[in-house]
Amino acid sequence: MAKIRPLPSELQKVAFEELGEVPCKISKHLNTLKVWIARNPQLKIRNDDQLLVQFLRGCKYDMEKAKSKLEQFCNLRSKRPDWFMPVDVDDPQFRNFHNTGTYCSLPTPFPGNGSRIILLQIKFPPTEFGVDEIFRYAASVSEIMCVNDPYACINGVTIVQDYAQATAKHFMLLSPGLVRHILSFYSKAIPIRIKALYYINLSSYAHRFLNLMRPLLPSKLKDRVFLCGSNLDDLGEHFPRNYFPREYGGENGSLAEICAADHKLWDEYKGYFKENV
């Protein structure tokens, strides 16, 4: 029997109707995937049911697509070990980056598609953190989502990026080649679907930068990108203000409280990351 957490009934319904998940067949699908992994020893990945089932869910139980995504995941981890392994979540620099509040998962999912809302505030000190440290943190968050966040696993994520405090030094951290690697991770490797990308509080410099980067996006994501100004009410029905956190005039949790509480999540999963292959 598969060792995975049971889904809430409303998510199990979505998993069945949209992803093709049949609970009584999960063990069989996982076994097929594990046999394939065993025959490909170059693929270094945990054998945990909870992680592997997400590759099936993220590919709507298309076995060949799941294998391809898993292969991309393992290949990128091999090419960029500085981003993935080993991850010590007790490293002071790791926790310091967490304390910047750059990355927050909001408590109430977005209605309609039920996706988890991720708020990225580009406000970390760009002279204190390198790209490797930043992406190591982001990749670790994504992996925790794969095993711990049923809304992200089944309904995907809606990402809001706030550039109100972004400076030229932030943008200088990113080269086109680096952006390609990052986009490859999110679009081809990590098995969580991106439902929409909202960019808010954009300066003219940020607009120019994102317009340069937009051609690098996978075609299926280009229609899910929304560039917005400083008036959040302009998002209207696309993204009602009440789904923003309280610091933005919304009702979706407090960023300070979320950041403080998520230290416990890192404490809970530090053993998990130490065990990663």
Tab-separated table of C-alpha atoms in Angstrom:
chain	number	residue	atom	x	y	z
A	1	MET	CA	0.000	0.000	0.000
A	2	ALA	CA	1.310	3.448	-0.921
A	3	LYS	CA	2.654	5.493	2.008
A	4	ILE	CA	1.059	8.824	1.129
A	5	ARG	CA	-1.078	11.224	3.100
A	6	PRO	CA	-4.817	11.037	2.378
A	7	LEU	CA	-6.213	14.079	0.604
A	8	PRO	CA	-9.122	16.167	1.890
A	9	SER	CA	-12.299	15.082	0.101
A	10	GLU	CA	-12.550	18.252	-2.006
A	11	LEU	CA	-8.991	17.773	-3.273
A	12	GLN	CA	-9.449	14.056	-3.892
A	13	LYS	CA	-12.358	14.949	-6.168
A	14	VAL	CA	-10.147	17.353	-8.140
A	15	ALA	CA	-7.347	14.779	-8.275
A	16	PHE	CA	-9.746	12.238	-9.760
A	17	GLU	CA	-11.490	14.569	-12.217
A	18	GLU	CA	-8.543	16.689	-13.392
A	19	LEU	CA	-5.448	14.568	-12.782
A	20	GLY	CA	-6.842	11.079	-13.371
A	21	GLU	CA	-5.921	9.843	-9.900
A	22	VAL	CA	-7.660	6.604	-8.902
A	23	PRO	CA	-6.702	5.848	-5.267
A	24	CYS	CA	-6.796	2.054	-5.649
A	25	LYS	CA	-4.326	2.264	-8.558
A	26	ILE	CA	-1.738	4.570	-6.957
A	27	SER	CA	0.402	1.722	-5.586
A	28	LYS	CA	0.557	0.095	-9.008
A	29	HIS	CA	1.638	3.342	-10.681
A	30	LEU	CA	4.254	3.995	-7.991
A	31	ASN	CA	5.657	0.501	-8.386
A	32	THR	CA	6.008	1.011	-12.155
A	33	LEU	CA	7.881	4.257	-11.510
A	34	LYS	CA	10.143	2.667	-8.883
A	35	VAL	CA	11.046	-0.245	-11.178
A	36	TRP	CA	12.035	2.250	-13.889
A	37	ILE	CA	14.148	4.245	-11.396
A	38	ALA	CA	15.900	1.044	-10.247
A	39	ARG	CA	16.812	0.293	-13.859
A	40	ASN	CA	18.337	3.770	-14.209
A	41	PRO	CA	20.822	4.065	-11.334
A	42	GLN	CA	22.093	7.402	-12.633
A	43	LEU	CA	18.837	8.915	-11.375
A	44	LYS	CA	19.522	10.037	-7.832
A	45	ILE	CA	16.218	10.585	-6.065
A	46	ARG	CA	14.500	9.603	-2.844
A	47	ASN	CA	12.361	6.491	-2.935
A	48	ASP	CA	9.607	8.121	-0.859
A	49	ASP	CA	6.070	7.474	-2.056
A	50	GLN	CA	4.986	10.983	-1.072
A	51	LEU	CA	7.558	12.619	-3.342
A	52	LEU	CA	7.207	10.198	-6.242
A	53	VAL	CA	3.418	10.390	-6.342
A	54	GLN	CA	3.745	14.110	-7.011
A	55	PHE	CA	5.563	13.396	-10.275
A	56	LEU	CA	2.528	11.330	-11.288
A	57	ARG	CA	0.083	14.003	-10.157
A	58	GLY	CA	2.050	16.802	-11.772
A	59	CYS	CA	1.900	14.934	-15.095
A	60	LYS	CA	-1.752	13.847	-14.773
A	61	TYR	CA	-0.681	10.223	-14.433
A	62	ASP	CA	0.927	10.143	-17.863
A	63	MET	CA	3.734	7.715	-17.003
A	64	GLU	CA	6.067	8.767	-19.816
A	65	LYS	CA	5.702	12.445	-18.948
A	66	ALA	CA	6.304	11.644	-15.271
A	67	LYS	CA	9.498	9.775	-16.168
A	68	SER	CA	10.667	12.683	-18.324
A	69	LYS	CA	10.008	15.246	-15.592
A	70	LEU	CA	11.710	13.076	-12.985
A	71	GLU	CA	14.696	12.695	-15.298
A	72	GLN	CA	14.850	16.478	-15.785
A	73	PHE	CA	14.649	16.921	-12.019
A	74	CYS	CA	17.545	14.523	-11.396
A	75	ASN	CA	19.650	15.896	-14.258
A	76	LEU	CA	19.336	19.479	-13.055
A	77	ARG	CA	20.228	18.429	-9.512
A	78	SER	CA	23.354	16.709	-10.904
A	79	LYS	CA	24.339	19.736	-13.001
A	80	ARG	CA	23.764	22.248	-10.195
A	81	PRO	CA	24.676	20.552	-6.892
A	82	ASP	CA	25.347	24.045	-5.511
A	83	TRP	CA	21.589	24.661	-5.724
A	84	PHE	CA	20.345	21.382	-4.322
A	85	MET	CA	22.704	19.237	-2.251
A	86	PRO	CA	23.466	19.220	0.537
A	87	VAL	CA	20.924	21.600	2.051
A	88	ASP	CA	21.479	22.456	5.687
A	89	VAL	CA	18.355	24.285	6.808
A	90	ASP	CA	20.088	25.127	10.097
A	91	ASP	CA	22.790	27.088	8.286
A	92	PRO	CA	22.552	30.662	9.692
A	93	GLN	CA	22.667	32.104	6.158
A	94	PHE	CA	19.743	29.897	5.125
A	95	ARG	CA	17.688	31.107	8.099
A	96	ASN	CA	18.818	34.700	7.524
A	97	PHE	CA	17.441	34.569	3.995
A	98	HIS	CA	14.201	33.103	5.352
A	99	ASN	CA	13.972	36.038	7.770
A	100	THR	CA	14.010	38.532	4.888
A	101	GLY	CA	10.442	37.422	4.141
A	102	THR	CA	11.243	37.134	0.454
A	103	TYR	CA	9.168	33.976	0.000
A	104	CYS	CA	5.794	33.466	1.727
A	105	SER	CA	3.127	30.824	1.189
A	106	LEU	CA	-0.247	32.383	2.067
A	107	PRO	CA	-2.733	30.377	4.166
A	108	THR	CA	-5.888	30.689	2.018
A	109	PRO	CA	-5.671	29.240	-1.519
A	110	PHE	CA	-6.993	31.185	-4.491
A	111	PRO	CA	-10.651	30.326	-5.258
A	112	GLY	CA	-11.863	28.747	-8.451
A	113	ASN	CA	-8.732	26.709	-9.141
A	114	GLY	CA	-7.787	26.358	-5.469
A	115	SER	CA	-4.109	27.017	-6.082
A	116	ARG	CA	-1.668	27.909	-3.312
A	117	ILE	CA	-0.661	31.582	-3.385
A	118	ILE	CA	3.057	32.311	-3.195
A	119	LEU	CA	4.113	35.906	-2.542
A	120	LEU	CA	7.670	36.791	-3.551
A	121	GLN	CA	8.886	40.182	-2.368
A	122	ILE	CA	12.107	41.194	-4.075
A	123	LYS	CA	13.474	42.959	-1.013
A	124	PHE	CA	16.427	40.906	0.255
A	125	PRO	CA	19.801	42.734	0.476
A	126	PRO	CA	21.420	41.814	-2.881
A	127	THR	CA	24.929	42.294	-1.475
A	128	GLU	CA	24.353	39.785	1.360
A	129	PHE	CA	23.019	36.801	-0.591
A	130	GLY	CA	24.323	35.081	-3.689
A	131	VAL	CA	22.221	33.499	-6.409
A	132	ASP	CA	23.185	29.993	-5.263
A	133	GLU	CA	21.954	30.685	-1.719
A	134	ILE	CA	18.716	32.223	-2.974
A	135	PHE	CA	17.881	29.431	-5.366
A	136	ARG	CA	18.891	26.737	-2.866
A	137	TYR	CA	16.248	28.178	-0.562
A	138	ALA	CA	13.614	28.411	-3.322
A	139	ALA	CA	14.264	24.840	-4.497
A	140	SER	CA	13.964	23.591	-0.913
A	141	VAL	CA	10.602	25.341	-0.548
A	142	SER	CA	9.409	23.682	-3.766
A	143	GLU	CA	10.449	20.242	-2.541
A	144	ILE	CA	8.646	20.720	0.780
A	145	MET	CA	5.535	21.699	-1.183
A	146	CYS	CA	5.740	18.426	-3.114
A	147	VAL	CA	5.469	16.405	0.084
A	148	ASN	CA	3.617	18.718	2.473
A	149	ASP	CA	1.165	21.030	0.667
A	150	PRO	CA	-1.838	19.210	-0.834
A	151	TYR	CA	-3.279	22.393	-2.388
A	152	ALA	CA	-0.069	23.094	-4.290
A	153	CYS	CA	0.245	19.418	-5.216
A	154	ILE	CA	-3.251	19.091	-6.668
A	155	ASN	CA	-4.201	22.622	-7.743
A	156	GLY	CA	-0.786	24.133	-8.457
A	157	VAL	CA	0.494	27.557	-7.426
A	158	THR	CA	-0.324	31.165	-8.216
A	159	ILE	CA	2.791	33.295	-7.866
A	160	VAL	CA	2.733	37.029	-7.084
A	161	GLN	CA	6.056	38.854	-7.378
A	162	ASP	CA	6.303	42.308	-5.786
A	163	TYR	CA	9.043	44.545	-7.204
A	164	ALA	CA	8.346	47.609	-5.028
A	165	GLN	CA	11.760	47.333	-3.316
A	166	ALA	CA	13.712	45.835	-6.226
A	167	THR	CA	16.837	47.674	-7.329
A	168	ALA	CA	19.194	47.427	-10.266
A	169	LYS	CA	21.502	45.296	-8.101
A	170	HIS	CA	18.768	42.669	-7.770
A	171	PHE	CA	18.418	42.402	-11.536
A	172	MET	CA	22.189	42.249	-12.007
A	173	LEU	CA	22.204	38.936	-10.133
A	174	LEU	CA	20.375	37.299	-13.041
A	175	SER	CA	21.944	36.494	-16.388
A	176	PRO	CA	19.890	35.064	-19.299
A	177	GLY	CA	21.660	31.710	-18.852
A	178	LEU	CA	20.824	31.621	-15.163
A	179	VAL	CA	17.204	32.559	-15.877
A	180	ARG	CA	16.988	29.671	-18.351
A	181	HIS	CA	18.155	27.243	-15.664
A	182	ILE	CA	15.642	28.610	-13.168
A	183	LEU	CA	12.780	28.489	-15.669
A	184	SER	CA	13.805	24.972	-16.653
A	185	PHE	CA	13.523	23.919	-13.028
A	186	TYR	CA	10.044	25.353	-12.560
A	187	SER	CA	8.604	24.374	-15.943
A	188	LYS	CA	10.321	21.044	-16.689
A	189	ALA	CA	11.631	19.598	-13.429
A	190	ILE	CA	9.536	20.392	-10.371
A	191	PRO	CA	6.165	18.598	-10.608
A	192	ILE	CA	3.960	21.467	-9.439
A	193	ARG	CA	1.887	23.348	-11.983
A	194	ILE	CA	2.150	27.146	-12.221
A	195	LYS	CA	-1.384	28.464	-12.770
A	196	ALA	CA	-0.567	32.193	-13.035
A	197	LEU	CA	2.254	34.710	-12.546
A	198	TYR	CA	1.447	38.236	-11.347
A	199	TYR	CA	4.135	40.930	-11.312
A	200	ILE	CA	3.183	43.987	-9.238
A	201	ASN	CA	4.686	47.376	-8.363
A	202	LEU	CA	6.864	47.393	-11.456
A	203	SER	CA	9.215	50.278	-12.122
A	204	SER	CA	10.048	51.182	-15.735
A	205	TYR	CA	13.382	49.365	-15.225
A	206	ALA	CA	11.607	46.255	-13.975
A	207	HIS	CA	9.206	46.397	-16.934
A	208	ARG	CA	12.129	46.485	-19.362
A	209	PHE	CA	13.874	43.613	-17.609
A	210	LEU	CA	10.781	41.398	-17.568
A	211	ASN	CA	10.051	42.154	-21.219
A	212	LEU	CA	13.564	40.941	-22.036
A	213	MET	CA	13.050	37.779	-19.993
A	214	ARG	CA	9.526	37.037	-21.245
A	215	PRO	CA	10.667	35.341	-24.493
A	216	LEU	CA	12.504	32.781	-22.328
A	217	LEU	CA	9.231	31.635	-20.753
A	218	PRO	CA	7.720	28.341	-21.950
A	219	SER	CA	4.891	29.054	-24.394
A	220	LYS	CA	2.223	27.654	-22.066
A	221	LEU	CA	3.227	30.175	-19.363
A	222	LYS	CA	3.283	33.294	-21.532
A	223	ASP	CA	-0.513	33.587	-21.480
A	224	ARG	CA	-0.537	33.229	-17.693
A	225	VAL	CA	1.659	36.277	-17.039
A	226	PHE	CA	0.119	39.558	-15.824
A	227	LEU	CA	2.199	42.747	-15.456
A	228	CYS	CA	0.536	45.149	-13.019
A	229	GLY	CA	1.095	48.612	-11.606
A	230	SER	CA	0.978	49.811	-8.012
A	231	ASN	CA	-2.822	49.858	-7.652
A	232	LEU	CA	-3.679	46.320	-6.597
A	233	ASP	CA	-7.380	46.973	-7.158
A	234	ASP	CA	-6.588	47.063	-10.890
A	235	LEU	CA	-6.208	43.289	-10.695
A	236	GLY	CA	-9.979	43.167	-10.198
A	237	GLU	CA	-11.520	39.749	-10.713
A	238	HIS	CA	-8.137	38.295	-11.742
A	239	PHE	CA	-6.883	38.541	-8.177
A	240	PRO	CA	-9.140	40.282	-5.614
A	241	ARG	CA	-7.299	42.322	-2.999
A	242	ASN	CA	-8.696	40.278	-0.105
A	243	TYR	CA	-6.452	37.386	-1.161
A	244	PHE	CA	-3.396	39.513	-0.422
A	245	PRO	CA	-1.964	39.443	3.129
A	246	ARG	CA	-2.894	42.059	5.700
A	247	GLU	CA	0.231	44.110	5.000
A	248	TYR	CA	-1.226	44.713	1.504
A	249	GLY	CA	-4.702	45.589	2.748
A	250	GLY	CA	-6.009	42.046	2.313
A	251	GLU	CA	-7.271	39.319	4.616
A	252	ASN	CA	-4.903	36.441	3.823
A	253	GLY	CA	-2.731	36.190	6.908
A	254	SER	CA	0.130	38.287	8.259
A	255	LEU	CA	3.508	38.009	6.520
A	256	ALA	CA	5.396	38.522	9.784
A	257	GLU	CA	3.451	35.706	11.462
A	258	ILE	CA	3.819	33.382	8.448
A	259	CYS	CA	7.576	33.953	8.322
A	260	ALA	CA	7.941	33.255	12.054
A	261	ALA	CA	5.764	30.129	11.920
A	262	ASP	CA	7.638	28.682	8.922
A	263	HIS	CA	10.791	28.307	11.005
A	264	LYS	CA	8.969	25.344	12.589
A	265	LEU	CA	8.467	23.848	9.123
A	266	TRP	CA	12.211	23.984	8.466
A	267	ASP	CA	12.819	22.399	11.876
A	268	GLU	CA	10.410	19.605	10.967
A	269	TYR	CA	12.090	18.871	7.630
A	270	LYS	CA	15.779	19.312	8.454
A	271	GLY	CA	16.162	15.548	8.794
A	272	TYR	CA	14.454	15.082	5.441
A	273	PHE	CA	17.005	17.284	3.672
A	274	LYS	CA	19.930	15.572	5.397
A	275	GLU	CA	18.689	12.256	3.996
A	276	ASN	CA	18.463	13.529	0.408
A	277	VAL	CA	20.626	11.614	-2.052
